[in-house]
Short mmCIF file of C-alpha atoms in Angstrom, two decimals:
data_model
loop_
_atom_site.label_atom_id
_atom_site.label_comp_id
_atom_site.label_asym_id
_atom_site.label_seq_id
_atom_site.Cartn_x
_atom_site.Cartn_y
_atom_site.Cartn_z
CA UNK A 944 0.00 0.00 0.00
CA UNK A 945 3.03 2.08 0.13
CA UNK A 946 3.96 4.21 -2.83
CA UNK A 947 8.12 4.62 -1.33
CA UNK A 948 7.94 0.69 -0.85
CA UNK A 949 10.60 -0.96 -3.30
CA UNK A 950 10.01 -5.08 -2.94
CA UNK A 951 11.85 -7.82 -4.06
CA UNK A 952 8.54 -9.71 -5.68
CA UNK A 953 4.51 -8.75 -6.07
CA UNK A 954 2.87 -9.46 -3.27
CA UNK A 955 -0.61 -11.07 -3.91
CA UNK A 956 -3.42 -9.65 -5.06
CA UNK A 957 -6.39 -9.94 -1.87
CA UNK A 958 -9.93 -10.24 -3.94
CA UNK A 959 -12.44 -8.12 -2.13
CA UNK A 960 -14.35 -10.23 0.16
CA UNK A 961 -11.69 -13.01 -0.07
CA UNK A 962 -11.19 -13.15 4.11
CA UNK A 963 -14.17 -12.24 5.48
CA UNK A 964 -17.74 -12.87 5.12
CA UNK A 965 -21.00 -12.92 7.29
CA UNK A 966 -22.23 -15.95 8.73
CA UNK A 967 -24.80 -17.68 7.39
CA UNK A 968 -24.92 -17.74 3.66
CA UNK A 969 -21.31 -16.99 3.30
CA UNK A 970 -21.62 -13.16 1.63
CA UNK A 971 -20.58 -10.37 2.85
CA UNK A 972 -22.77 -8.09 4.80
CA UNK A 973 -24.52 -4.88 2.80
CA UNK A 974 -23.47 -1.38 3.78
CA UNK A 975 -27.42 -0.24 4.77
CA UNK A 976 -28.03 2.88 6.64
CA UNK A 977 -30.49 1.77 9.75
CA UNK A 978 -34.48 2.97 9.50
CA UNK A 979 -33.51 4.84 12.43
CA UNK A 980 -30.36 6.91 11.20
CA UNK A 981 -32.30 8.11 8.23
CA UNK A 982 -34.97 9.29 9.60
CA UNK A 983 -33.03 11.46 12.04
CA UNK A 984 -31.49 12.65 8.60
CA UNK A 985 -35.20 13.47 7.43
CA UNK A 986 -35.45 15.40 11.03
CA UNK A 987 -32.01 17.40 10.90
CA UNK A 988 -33.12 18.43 7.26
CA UNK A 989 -36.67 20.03 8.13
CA UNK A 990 -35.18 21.14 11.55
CA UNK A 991 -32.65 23.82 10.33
CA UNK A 992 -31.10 21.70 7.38
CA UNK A 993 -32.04 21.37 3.86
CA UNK A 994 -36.07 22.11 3.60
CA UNK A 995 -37.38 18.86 2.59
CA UNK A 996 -38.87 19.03 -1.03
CA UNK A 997 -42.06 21.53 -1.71
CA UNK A 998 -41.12 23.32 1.51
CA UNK A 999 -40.34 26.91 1.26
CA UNK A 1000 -38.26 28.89 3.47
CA UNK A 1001 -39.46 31.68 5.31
CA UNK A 1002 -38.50 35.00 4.08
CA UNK A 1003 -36.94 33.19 0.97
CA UNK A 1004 -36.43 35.16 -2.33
CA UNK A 1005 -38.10 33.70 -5.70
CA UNK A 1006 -36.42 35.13 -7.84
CA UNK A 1007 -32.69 33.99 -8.97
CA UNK A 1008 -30.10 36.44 -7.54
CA UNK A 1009 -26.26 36.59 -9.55
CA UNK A 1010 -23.91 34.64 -7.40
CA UNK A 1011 -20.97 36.81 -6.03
CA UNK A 1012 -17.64 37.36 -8.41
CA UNK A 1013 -15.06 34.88 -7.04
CA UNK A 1014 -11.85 36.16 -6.35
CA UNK A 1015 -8.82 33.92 -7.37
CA UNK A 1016 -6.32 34.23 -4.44
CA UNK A 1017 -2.68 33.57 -4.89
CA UNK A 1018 -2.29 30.97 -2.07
CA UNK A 1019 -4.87 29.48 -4.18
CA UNK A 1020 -1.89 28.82 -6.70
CA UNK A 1021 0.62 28.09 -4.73
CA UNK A 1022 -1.76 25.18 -3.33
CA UNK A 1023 -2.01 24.14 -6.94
CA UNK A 1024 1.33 24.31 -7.52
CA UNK A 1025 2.22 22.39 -4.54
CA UNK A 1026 -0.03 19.75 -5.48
CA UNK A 1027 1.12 19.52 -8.93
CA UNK A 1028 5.57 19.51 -7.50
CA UNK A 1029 3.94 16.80 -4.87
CA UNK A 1030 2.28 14.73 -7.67
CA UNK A 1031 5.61 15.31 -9.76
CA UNK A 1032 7.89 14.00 -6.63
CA UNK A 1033 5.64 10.96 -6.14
CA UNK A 1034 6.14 10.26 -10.25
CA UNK A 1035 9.91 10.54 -9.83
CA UNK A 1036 9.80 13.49 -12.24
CA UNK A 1037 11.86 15.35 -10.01
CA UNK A 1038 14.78 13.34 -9.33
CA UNK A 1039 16.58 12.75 -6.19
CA UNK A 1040 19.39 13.87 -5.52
CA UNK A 1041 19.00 17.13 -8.41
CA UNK A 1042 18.51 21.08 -8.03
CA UNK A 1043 15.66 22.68 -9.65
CA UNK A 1044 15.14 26.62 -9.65
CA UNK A 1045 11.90 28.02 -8.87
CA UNK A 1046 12.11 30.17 -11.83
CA UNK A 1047 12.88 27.30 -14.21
CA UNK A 1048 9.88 25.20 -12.41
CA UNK A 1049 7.15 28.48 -12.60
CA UNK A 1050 7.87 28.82 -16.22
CA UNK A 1051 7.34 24.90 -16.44
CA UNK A 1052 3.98 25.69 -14.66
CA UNK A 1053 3.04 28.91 -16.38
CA UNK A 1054 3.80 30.96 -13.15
CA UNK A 1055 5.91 33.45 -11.51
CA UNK A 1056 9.07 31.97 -9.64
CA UNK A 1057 7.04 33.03 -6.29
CA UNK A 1058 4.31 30.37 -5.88
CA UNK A 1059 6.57 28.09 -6.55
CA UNK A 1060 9.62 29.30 -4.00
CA UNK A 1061 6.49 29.28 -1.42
CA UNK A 1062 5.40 25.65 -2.33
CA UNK A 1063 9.05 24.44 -2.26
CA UNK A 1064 9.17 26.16 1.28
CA UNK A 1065 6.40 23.91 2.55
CA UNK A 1066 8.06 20.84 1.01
CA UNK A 1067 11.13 21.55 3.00
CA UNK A 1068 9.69 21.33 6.02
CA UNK A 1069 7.54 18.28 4.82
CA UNK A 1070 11.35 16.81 4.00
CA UNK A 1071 10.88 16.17 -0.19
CA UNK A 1072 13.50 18.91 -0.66
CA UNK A 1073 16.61 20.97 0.56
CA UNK A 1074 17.01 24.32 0.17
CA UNK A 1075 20.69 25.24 -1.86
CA UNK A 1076 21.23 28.77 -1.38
CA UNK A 1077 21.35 31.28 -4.23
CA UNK A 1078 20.64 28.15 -6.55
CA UNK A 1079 16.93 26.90 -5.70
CA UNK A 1080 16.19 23.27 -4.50
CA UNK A 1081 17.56 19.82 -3.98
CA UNK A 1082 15.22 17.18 -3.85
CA UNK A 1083 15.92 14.67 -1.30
CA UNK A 1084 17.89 11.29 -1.51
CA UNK A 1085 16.08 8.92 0.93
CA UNK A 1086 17.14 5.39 1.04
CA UNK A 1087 15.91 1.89 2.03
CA UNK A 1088 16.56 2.31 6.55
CA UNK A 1089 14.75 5.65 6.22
CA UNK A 1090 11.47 4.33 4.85
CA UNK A 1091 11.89 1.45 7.09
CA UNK A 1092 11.70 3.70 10.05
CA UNK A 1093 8.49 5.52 8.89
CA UNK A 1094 7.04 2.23 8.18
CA UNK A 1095 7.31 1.20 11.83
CA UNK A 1096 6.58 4.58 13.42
CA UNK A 1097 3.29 4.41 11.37
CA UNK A 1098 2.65 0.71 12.55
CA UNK A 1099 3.12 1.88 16.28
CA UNK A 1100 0.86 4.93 15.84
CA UNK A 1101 -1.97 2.89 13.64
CA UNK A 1102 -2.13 -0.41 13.78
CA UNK A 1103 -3.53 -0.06 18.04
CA UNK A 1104 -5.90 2.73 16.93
CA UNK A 1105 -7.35 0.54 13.87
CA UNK A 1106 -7.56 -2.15 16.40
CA UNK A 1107 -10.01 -0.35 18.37
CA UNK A 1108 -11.68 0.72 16.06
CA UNK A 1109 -12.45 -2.31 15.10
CA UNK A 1110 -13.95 -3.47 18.10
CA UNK A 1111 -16.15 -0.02 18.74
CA UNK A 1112 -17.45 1.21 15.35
CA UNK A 1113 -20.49 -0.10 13.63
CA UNK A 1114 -20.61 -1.74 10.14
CA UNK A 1115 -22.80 0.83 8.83
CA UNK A 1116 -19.98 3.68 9.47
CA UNK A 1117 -17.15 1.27 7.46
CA UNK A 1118 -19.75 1.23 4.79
CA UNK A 1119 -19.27 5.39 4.18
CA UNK A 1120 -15.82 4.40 3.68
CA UNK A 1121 -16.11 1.72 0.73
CA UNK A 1122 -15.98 4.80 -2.48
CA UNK A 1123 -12.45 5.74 -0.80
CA UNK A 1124 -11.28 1.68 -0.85
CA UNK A 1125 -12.74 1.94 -4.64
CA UNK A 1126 -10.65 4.77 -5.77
CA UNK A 1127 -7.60 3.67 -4.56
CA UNK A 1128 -7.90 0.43 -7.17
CA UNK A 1129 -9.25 2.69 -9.83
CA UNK A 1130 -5.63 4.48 -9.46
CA UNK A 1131 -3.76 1.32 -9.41
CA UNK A 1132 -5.56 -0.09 -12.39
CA UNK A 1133 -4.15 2.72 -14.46
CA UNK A 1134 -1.01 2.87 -12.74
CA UNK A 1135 -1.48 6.80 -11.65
CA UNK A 1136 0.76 6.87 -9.18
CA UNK A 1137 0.23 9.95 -7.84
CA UNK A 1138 -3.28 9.43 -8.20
CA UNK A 1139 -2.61 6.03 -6.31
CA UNK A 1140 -0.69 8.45 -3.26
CA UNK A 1141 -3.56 10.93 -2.70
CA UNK A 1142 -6.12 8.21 -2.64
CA UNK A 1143 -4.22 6.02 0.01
CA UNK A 1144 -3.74 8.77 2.05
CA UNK A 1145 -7.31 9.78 1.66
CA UNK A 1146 -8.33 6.18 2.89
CA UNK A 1147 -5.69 5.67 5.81
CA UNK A 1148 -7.16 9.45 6.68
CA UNK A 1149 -11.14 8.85 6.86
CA UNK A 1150 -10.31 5.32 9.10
CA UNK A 1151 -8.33 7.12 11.93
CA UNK A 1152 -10.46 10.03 11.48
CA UNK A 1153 -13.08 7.49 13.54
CA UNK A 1154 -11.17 7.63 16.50
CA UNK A 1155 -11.80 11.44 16.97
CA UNK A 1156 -8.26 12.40 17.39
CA UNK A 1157 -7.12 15.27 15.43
CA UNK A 1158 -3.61 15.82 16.29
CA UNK A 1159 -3.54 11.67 15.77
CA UNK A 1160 -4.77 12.26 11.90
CA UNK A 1161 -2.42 14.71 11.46
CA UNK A 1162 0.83 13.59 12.68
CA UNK A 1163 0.06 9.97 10.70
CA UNK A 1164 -0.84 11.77 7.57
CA UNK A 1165 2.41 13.83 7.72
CA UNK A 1166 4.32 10.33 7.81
CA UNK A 1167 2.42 8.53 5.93
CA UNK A 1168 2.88 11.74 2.69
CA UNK A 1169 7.01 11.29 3.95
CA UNK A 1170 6.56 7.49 3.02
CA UNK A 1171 5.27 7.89 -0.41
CA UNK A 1172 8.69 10.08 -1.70
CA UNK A 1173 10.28 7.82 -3.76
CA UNK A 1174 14.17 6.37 -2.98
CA UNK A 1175 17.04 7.49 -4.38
CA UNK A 1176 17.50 4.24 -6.09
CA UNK A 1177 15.13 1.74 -7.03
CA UNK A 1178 12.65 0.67 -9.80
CA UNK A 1179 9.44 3.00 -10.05
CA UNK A 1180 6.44 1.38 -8.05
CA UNK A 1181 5.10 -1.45 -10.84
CA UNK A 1182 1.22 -1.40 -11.77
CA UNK A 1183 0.99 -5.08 -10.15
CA UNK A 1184 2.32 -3.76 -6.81
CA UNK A 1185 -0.46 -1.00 -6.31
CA UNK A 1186 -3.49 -3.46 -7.45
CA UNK A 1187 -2.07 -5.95 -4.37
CA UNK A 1188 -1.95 -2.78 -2.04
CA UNK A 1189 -5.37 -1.54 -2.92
CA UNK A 1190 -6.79 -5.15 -2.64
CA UNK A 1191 -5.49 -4.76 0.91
CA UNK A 1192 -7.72 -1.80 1.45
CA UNK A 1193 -10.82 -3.77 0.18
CA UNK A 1194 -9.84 -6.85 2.08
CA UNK A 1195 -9.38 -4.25 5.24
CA UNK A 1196 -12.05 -3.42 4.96
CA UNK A 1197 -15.05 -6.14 4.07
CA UNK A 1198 -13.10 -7.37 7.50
CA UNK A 1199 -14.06 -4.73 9.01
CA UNK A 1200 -17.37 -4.66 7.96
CA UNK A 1201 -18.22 -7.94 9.39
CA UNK A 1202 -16.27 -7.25 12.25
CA UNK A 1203 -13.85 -9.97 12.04
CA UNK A 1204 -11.14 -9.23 14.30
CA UNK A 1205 -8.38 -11.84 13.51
CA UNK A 1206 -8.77 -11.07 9.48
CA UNK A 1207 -8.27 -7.39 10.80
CA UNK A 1208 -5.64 -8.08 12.49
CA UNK A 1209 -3.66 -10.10 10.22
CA UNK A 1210 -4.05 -7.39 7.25
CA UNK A 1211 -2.81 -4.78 9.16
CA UNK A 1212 -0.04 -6.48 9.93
CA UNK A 1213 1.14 -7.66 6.58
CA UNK A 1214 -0.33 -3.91 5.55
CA UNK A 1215 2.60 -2.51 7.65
CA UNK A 1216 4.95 -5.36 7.16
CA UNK A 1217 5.06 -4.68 3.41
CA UNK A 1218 5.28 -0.84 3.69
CA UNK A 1219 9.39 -1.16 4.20
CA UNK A 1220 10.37 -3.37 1.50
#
């Protein structure tokens, strides 16, 4: 599941719904919102929410009104010019080890040198790059014992919280997060790796957003973006090794579903296990 991961062989592909399945007729329990839960929806919505259809606001206007001119800001563009160097770092466009100016990069982008200075400022404190005075950037050369050392700081910080989580949230809430287990195969079937980084962090994000720790989410998203810079040296991630880490999302999750503790377990483990090679 790990984009900085360089392995030795493709680890096995885990079919969706392969480890875990409800007892009875042997398929896997549907993601179905209680009778309850949406009617309290229904409530929320004519209580100060949406007005449920053929209701009309008091006091509400009839007739269409010109939405408001939107001003483009410039830290607009400097976010999307950090998340295009970001998507460019994960691709191995920029290459370890090299310098790149922030005037040559901004007239790669179509933008002044200063969005990108300021995006390459937040990516050295994120650790992607060095700052080389009076010459512009250095991307950084990260080897095999750093990305081992992420891997386990990550396991230590997620694999207890996933745990209990595990044990304490209902199906129905795992079901909210089965488009974000999707995505990350649609990116691996294409090969998109950068694609492939935002939607793994996106998923590892949503399940430890469960446990209602913020600092938590943030601290193991920072890592977890510091694992997906690619290594100095090593082949670019291969197609087959993000399908086998996304099936480990899917598996992760119909476990989870059906509240299967040891399948849980086990994937995490070998989740974590195969982020350092």
């Amino acid at each position: 599941m790990e984009q900085g991961s360089a392995r030795e062989g493709v680890r096995p592909a885990y079919a969706p719904g392969a480890f875990s399945r409800a007892p009875g007729d042997g398929r896997m329990p549907e993601c179905r919102v209680p009778e309850q839960a949406r009617g309290e929806q229904a409530g929320v919505e004519r209580a100060g929410g949406r007005p449920a259809d053929g209701e009309r606001v008091r006091g509400e206007h009839t007739h269409s009104e010109p939405p408001a001119p939107q001003v483009v800001q410039r830290h607009s563009v400097r976010g999307q010019i950090l998340d295009a160097l970001r998507a460019a770092l994960v691709d191995g466009e920029l290459v370890p080890g090299q310098v790149y100016s922030a005037p040559a990069l901004g007239a790669r982008f179509g933008v002044s040198a200063t969005p990108v200075r300021e995006a390459m400022q937040r990516l050295a404190v994120e650790g992607a790059v060095e700052v080389v005075p009076n010459r512009g950037f250095r991307v950084s050369e990260r080897g095999p014992r750093e990305l081992a050392e992420l891997a386990e700081v990550r396991a230590l910080i997620e694999v207890p919280v996933m745990m209990g989580l595990a044990r304490t949230v209902p199906a129905h809430r795992w079901c909210g997060l089965r488009p974000l287990a999707e995505a990350t195969v649609t990116a691996a079937a294409v090969g998109d790796r950068a694609a492939y980084a935002e939607s793994d962090r996106a998923f590892h994000r949503a399940v430890l957003m469960l446990s209602g720790n913020e600092q938590l989410v943030a601290v193991a998203d920072e890592l977890h973006r510091r694992s997906q810079w690619p290594l100095v040296s090593g082949p670019a991630t291969r197609r087959a090794d993000l399908l086998a880490d996304a099936s480990e999302h899917t598996a992760l999750l119909d476990a989870l579903v059906s509240q299967d503790l040891a399948v849980v377990q086990a994937l995490v483990r070998e989740h974590f296990a195969g982020a350092d090679r």
